[in-house]
PDB file of C-alpha atoms in Angstrom:
ATOM      1  CA  MET A   1     116.190  98.564  92.801  1.00  0.00           C
ATOM      2  CA  LYS A   2     115.486  94.300  91.595  1.00  0.00           C
ATOM      3  CA  GLN A   3     114.627  93.631  88.531  1.00  0.00           C
ATOM      4  CA  LEU A   4     111.366  91.516  88.894  1.00  0.00           C
ATOM      5  CA  ASP A   5     111.455  87.438  87.460  1.00  0.00           C
ATOM      6  CA  GLN A   6     108.650  85.990  86.677  1.00  0.00           C
ATOM      7  CA  THR A   7     108.195  84.350  89.742  1.00  0.00           C
ATOM      8  CA  ASP A   8     108.007  87.838  91.453  1.00  0.00           C
ATOM      9  CA  ILE A   9     104.933  89.031  88.918  1.00  0.00           C
ATOM     10  CA  ARG A  10     103.267  84.994  89.561  1.00  0.00           C
ATOM     11  CA  ILE A  11     103.678  86.045  93.451  1.00  0.00           C
ATOM     12  CA  LEU A  12     101.780  89.823  93.137  1.00  0.00           C
ATOM     13  CA  ARG A  13      99.395  89.031  90.926  1.00  0.00           C
ATOM     14  CA  THR A  14      98.129  86.478  93.968  1.00  0.00           C
ATOM     15  CA  LEU A  15      98.295  88.718  96.737  1.00  0.00           C
ATOM     16  CA  GLN A  16      96.405  91.031  94.308  1.00  0.00           C
ATOM     17  CA  LYS A  17      93.992  88.837  93.832  1.00  0.00           C
ATOM     18  CA  GLU A  18      94.159  87.294  97.286  1.00  0.00           C
ATOM     19  CA  GLY A  19      95.748  89.771  99.724  1.00  0.00           C
ATOM     20  CA  ASN A  20      95.209  87.884 103.114  1.00  0.00           C
ATOM     21  CA  ILE A  21      96.649  84.066 101.383  1.00  0.00           C
ATOM     22  CA  PRO A  22      98.793  82.166 104.347  1.00  0.00           C
ATOM     23  CA  ASN A  23     102.162  82.204 103.312  1.00  0.00           C
ATOM     24  CA  THR A  24     102.075  78.060 102.968  1.00  0.00           C
ATOM     25  CA  ARG A  25      99.256  78.509 100.438  1.00  0.00           C
ATOM     26  CA  LEU A  26     101.321  81.136  98.583  1.00  0.00           C
ATOM     27  CA  SER A  27     104.323  79.261  98.154  1.00  0.00           C
ATOM     28  CA  GLU A  28     102.846  76.024  96.955  1.00  0.00           C
ATOM     29  CA  ILE A  29     101.064  78.607  94.412  1.00  0.00           C
ATOM     30  CA  VAL A  30     104.319  80.646  92.675  1.00  0.00           C
ATOM     31  CA  ALA A  31     106.643  77.397  93.432  1.00  0.00           C
ATOM     32  CA  LEU A  32     108.875  78.221  96.269  1.00  0.00           C
ATOM     33  CA  SER A  33     109.769  77.064 100.003  1.00  0.00           C
ATOM     34  CA  THR A  34     108.040  78.977 102.604  1.00  0.00           C
ATOM     35  CA  SER A  35     110.563  80.910 103.467  1.00  0.00           C
ATOM     36  CA  GLN A  36     111.936  82.042  99.481  1.00  0.00           C
ATOM     37  CA  CYS A  37     108.157  82.802  99.931  1.00  0.00           C
ATOM     38  CA  TRP A  38     108.285  84.919 102.555  1.00  0.00           C
ATOM     39  CA  GLN A  39     111.311  86.336 101.287  1.00  0.00           C
ATOM     40  CA  ARG A  40     110.506  87.569  97.898  1.00  0.00           C
ATOM     41  CA  VAL A  41     107.458  89.492  99.919  1.00  0.00           C
ATOM     42  CA  GLN A  42     109.031  91.451 102.397  1.00  0.00           C
ATOM     43  CA  ARG A  43     111.240  92.475  98.554  1.00  0.00           C
ATOM     44  CA  LEU A  44     108.457  93.793  97.278  1.00  0.00           C
ATOM     45  CA  GLN A  45     106.721  94.788  99.807  1.00  0.00           C
ATOM     46  CA  ARG A  46     110.152  96.815 100.829  1.00  0.00           C
ATOM     47  CA  ASP A  47     111.217  97.921  97.131  1.00  0.00           C
ATOM     48  CA  GLY A  48     107.583  98.723  96.938  1.00  0.00           C
ATOM     49  CA  TYR A  49     106.197  97.033  94.421  1.00  0.00           C
ATOM     50  CA  ILE A  50     103.050  95.944  97.782  1.00  0.00           C
ATOM     51  CA  MET A  51     101.605  98.607  98.706  1.00  0.00           C
ATOM     52  CA  GLY A  52      99.572  97.651 101.567  1.00  0.00           C
ATOM     53  CA  TYR A  53      97.096  95.269 101.971  1.00  0.00           C
ATOM     54  CA  ASN A  54      93.216  96.063 102.631  1.00  0.00           C
ATOM     55  CA  ALA A  55      89.803  94.437 102.992  1.00  0.00           C
ATOM     56  CA  VAL A  56      86.791  94.996 100.298  1.00  0.00           C
ATOM     57  CA  ILE A  57      84.106  96.930 101.333  1.00  0.00           C
ATOM     58  CA  ASN A  58      81.127  95.884 100.656  1.00  0.00           C
ATOM     59  CA  HIS A  59      79.283  99.584 100.336  1.00  0.00           C
ATOM     60  CA  GLU A  60      75.124  98.532 100.142  1.00  0.00           C
ATOM     61  CA  LEU A  61      75.716  96.538 103.376  1.00  0.00           C
ATOM     62  CA  LEU A  62      76.496  99.484 104.842  1.00  0.00           C
ATOM     63  CA  GLY A  63      73.164 101.213 103.315  1.00  0.00           C
ATOM     64  CA  TYR A  64      76.003 102.770 100.521  1.00  0.00           C
ATOM     65  CA  SER A  65      73.804 101.625  97.255  1.00  0.00           C
ATOM     66  CA  ASP A  66      75.133 103.235  94.746  1.00  0.00           C
ATOM     67  CA  ILE A  67      78.224 104.929  93.625  1.00  0.00           C
ATOM     68  CA  VAL A  68      78.463 108.163  91.414  1.00  0.00           C
ATOM     69  CA  LEU A  69      81.278 109.409  89.506  1.00  0.00           C
ATOM     70  CA  VAL A  70      81.365 113.330  89.850  1.00  0.00           C
ATOM     71  CA  GLU A  71      83.131 115.574  88.211  1.00  0.00           C
ATOM     72  CA  ILE A  72      84.608 119.160  89.217  1.00  0.00           C
ATOM     73  CA  ALA A  73      85.729 122.776  87.754  1.00  0.00           C
ATOM     74  CA  ALA A  74      87.460 124.922  89.858  1.00  0.00           C
ATOM     75  CA  ALA A  75      86.657 128.500  90.039  1.00  0.00           C
ATOM     76  CA  ARG A  76      89.412 130.735  87.322  1.00  0.00           C
ATOM     77  CA  ASP A  77      90.537 132.625  90.621  1.00  0.00           C
ATOM     78  CA  GLU A  78      91.532 129.166  92.532  1.00  0.00           C
ATOM     79  CA  VAL A  79      92.926 127.497  90.139  1.00  0.00           C
ATOM     80  CA  SER A  80      95.559 127.789  91.512  1.00  0.00           C
ATOM     81  CA  ARG A  81      94.476 125.531  94.757  1.00  0.00           C
ATOM     82  CA  ILE A  82      93.674 122.538  92.615  1.00  0.00           C
ATOM     83  CA  ALA A  83      95.362 120.367  94.750  1.00  0.00           C
ATOM     84  CA  GLN A  84      93.910 121.615  98.410  1.00  0.00           C
ATOM     85  CA  LEU A  85      90.859 120.769  97.102  1.00  0.00           C
ATOM     86  CA  CYS A  86      91.596 117.634  95.806  1.00  0.00           C
ATOM     87  CA  ASP A  87      92.668 117.069  99.310  1.00  0.00           C
ATOM     88  CA  GLU A  88      89.723 118.526 100.979  1.00  0.00           C
ATOM     89  CA  LEU A  89      88.467 115.952  98.378  1.00  0.00           C
ATOM     90  CA  SER A  90      89.517 112.882  99.829  1.00  0.00           C
ATOM     91  CA  LYS A  91      88.827 113.856 104.087  1.00  0.00           C
ATOM     92  CA  ILE A  92      85.672 113.031 103.243  1.00  0.00           C
ATOM     93  CA  PRO A  93      84.774 109.507 104.252  1.00  0.00           C
ATOM     94  CA  GLU A  94      82.211 109.310 101.315  1.00  0.00           C
ATOM     95  CA  VAL A  95      84.266 109.306  98.545  1.00  0.00           C
ATOM     96  CA  LEU A  96      85.961 106.904  97.770  1.00  0.00           C
ATOM     97  CA  GLU A  97      89.007 107.959  95.240  1.00  0.00           C
ATOM     98  CA  VAL A  98      90.156 111.575  93.745  1.00  0.00           C
ATOM     99  CA  HIS A  99      91.724 112.206  90.509  1.00  0.00           C
ATOM    100  CA  LEU A 100      93.096 115.126  89.332  1.00  0.00           C
ATOM    101  CA  THR A 101      91.948 115.245  85.207  1.00  0.00           C
ATOM    102  CA  SER A 102      93.139 117.352  82.574  1.00  0.00           C
ATOM    103  CA  GLY A 103      90.435 118.387  80.264  1.00  0.00           C
ATOM    104  CA  GLU A 104      87.514 120.851  80.805  1.00  0.00           C
ATOM    105  CA  PHE A 105      87.473 119.412  84.745  1.00  0.00           C
ATOM    106  CA  ASP A 106      89.967 120.211  86.812  1.00  0.00           C
ATOM    107  CA  CYS A 107      89.296 116.757  89.247  1.00  0.00           C
ATOM    108  CA  PHE A 108      87.533 113.525  88.192  1.00  0.00           C
ATOM    109  CA  ILE A 109      85.860 112.022  92.409  1.00  0.00           C
ATOM    110  CA  LYS A 110      83.745 108.408  92.514  1.00  0.00           C
ATOM    111  CA  VAL A 111      81.320 108.833  95.750  1.00  0.00           C
ATOM    112  CA  ALA A 112      79.499 106.337  97.244  1.00  0.00           C
ATOM    113  CA  VAL A 113      75.895 107.168  98.850  1.00  0.00           C
ATOM    114  CA  ASP A 114      72.419 106.217  99.386  1.00  0.00           C
ATOM    115  CA  GLY A 115      70.199 106.758  96.421  1.00  0.00           C
ATOM    116  CA  THR A 116      69.504 110.227  95.498  1.00  0.00           C
ATOM    117  CA  ARG A 117      68.576 111.378  98.245  1.00  0.00           C
ATOM    118  CA  GLY A 118      72.117 110.307  99.598  1.00  0.00           C
ATOM    119  CA  TYR A 119      73.596 112.250  97.081  1.00  0.00           C
ATOM    120  CA  GLU A 120      71.650 115.573  97.579  1.00  0.00           C
ATOM    121  CA  ASN A 121      72.676 115.316 100.735  1.00  0.00           C
ATOM    122  CA  PHE A 122      76.253 114.566  99.934  1.00  0.00           C
ATOM    123  CA  LEU A 123      75.662 118.204  97.368  1.00  0.00           C
ATOM    124  CA  ASN A 124      74.261 119.816  99.611  1.00  0.00           C
ATOM    125  CA  GLN A 125      75.639 118.938 103.442  1.00  0.00           C
ATOM    126  CA  LYS A 126      79.603 117.800 102.115  1.00  0.00           C
ATOM    127  CA  LEU A 127      80.357 119.071  98.251  1.00  0.00           C
ATOM    128  CA  TYR A 128      78.348 122.158  98.100  1.00  0.00           C
ATOM    129  CA  ARG A 129      80.215 123.330 101.395  1.00  0.00           C
ATOM    130  CA  ILE A 130      83.727 123.993  99.858  1.00  0.00           C
ATOM    131  CA  LYS A 131      86.303 126.548  98.985  1.00  0.00           C
ATOM    132  CA  GLY A 132      86.542 127.160  94.864  1.00  0.00           C
ATOM    133  CA  ILE A 133      84.296 125.170  93.818  1.00  0.00           C
ATOM    134  CA  ARG A 134      82.771 126.375  89.769  1.00  0.00           C
ATOM    135  CA  ASN A 135      80.752 123.013  89.291  1.00  0.00           C
ATOM    136  CA  SER A 136      79.863 119.842  89.245  1.00  0.00           C
ATOM    137  CA  ARG A 137      78.034 117.080  86.395  1.00  0.00           C
ATOM    138  CA  SER A 138      77.626 113.465  87.397  1.00  0.00           C
ATOM    139  CA  SER A 139      76.029 110.528  87.064  1.00  0.00           C
ATOM    140  CA  PHE A 140      75.276 107.135  88.525  1.00  0.00           C
ATOM    141  CA  SER A 141      77.077 103.922  88.498  1.00  0.00           C
ATOM    142  CA  LEU A 142      75.083 102.194  86.856  1.00  0.00           C
ATOM    143  CA  LYS A 143      76.568  98.265  87.172  1.00  0.00           C
ATOM    144  CA  CYS A 144      80.465  97.812  86.984  1.00  0.00           C
ATOM    145  CA  PHE A 145      82.069  95.538  85.650  1.00  0.00           C
ATOM    146  CA  LYS A 146      85.687  95.457  87.097  1.00  0.00           C
ATOM    147  CA  SER A 147      86.841  97.633  89.704  1.00  0.00           C
ATOM    148  CA  GLU A 148      90.533  96.741  90.526  1.00  0.00           C
ATOM    149  CA  THR A 149      93.125  97.974  92.740  1.00  0.00           C
ATOM    150  CA  GLY A 150      96.087  97.411  90.159  1.00  0.00           C
ATOM    151  CA  PHE A 151      97.869  95.121  87.226  1.00  0.00           C
ATOM    152  CA  VAL A 152     100.157  93.477  87.254  1.00  0.00           C
ATOM    153  CA  PRO A 153     101.606  93.061  83.142  1.00  0.00           C
ATOM    154  CA  ASP A 154     102.399  89.797  81.674  1.00  0.00           C
ATOM    155  CA  THR A 155     106.738  91.809  82.549  1.00  0.00           C
ATOM    156  CA  LEU A 156     108.709  94.310  83.212  1.00  0.00           C
TER     157      LEU A 156
END
């Protein structure tokens, strides 16, 4: 795998902010010809630095105005299947993130819901139907100050 230089880092930062930027504009920003820029982007994708491109969805416009952060503890007799529990949680569309965690809880999820009634429905219709959950603790996110899919360090 080739070592990244400052141009690669500028490409990654630009694409992180604006994933659908045309190659001609990207090449201007990073001061490369369009063909050199395209080749670098292809290499960054091939080498796994760029894993994909996504649209940022406005959940509020879709009727899911709130985000709930939920910590989940597996039942003690189910500890061996925590990865399976996380996999089941990953299949629920409203669950935006699933993390296997250390500490008091076994996993952490981020869920889009429509208010407290929407969260109650999520709990009763989806979360509590999953086998192996001992307990959960939740908090509504009041305001998000930062939401990124990753970061690019200054130097590598």
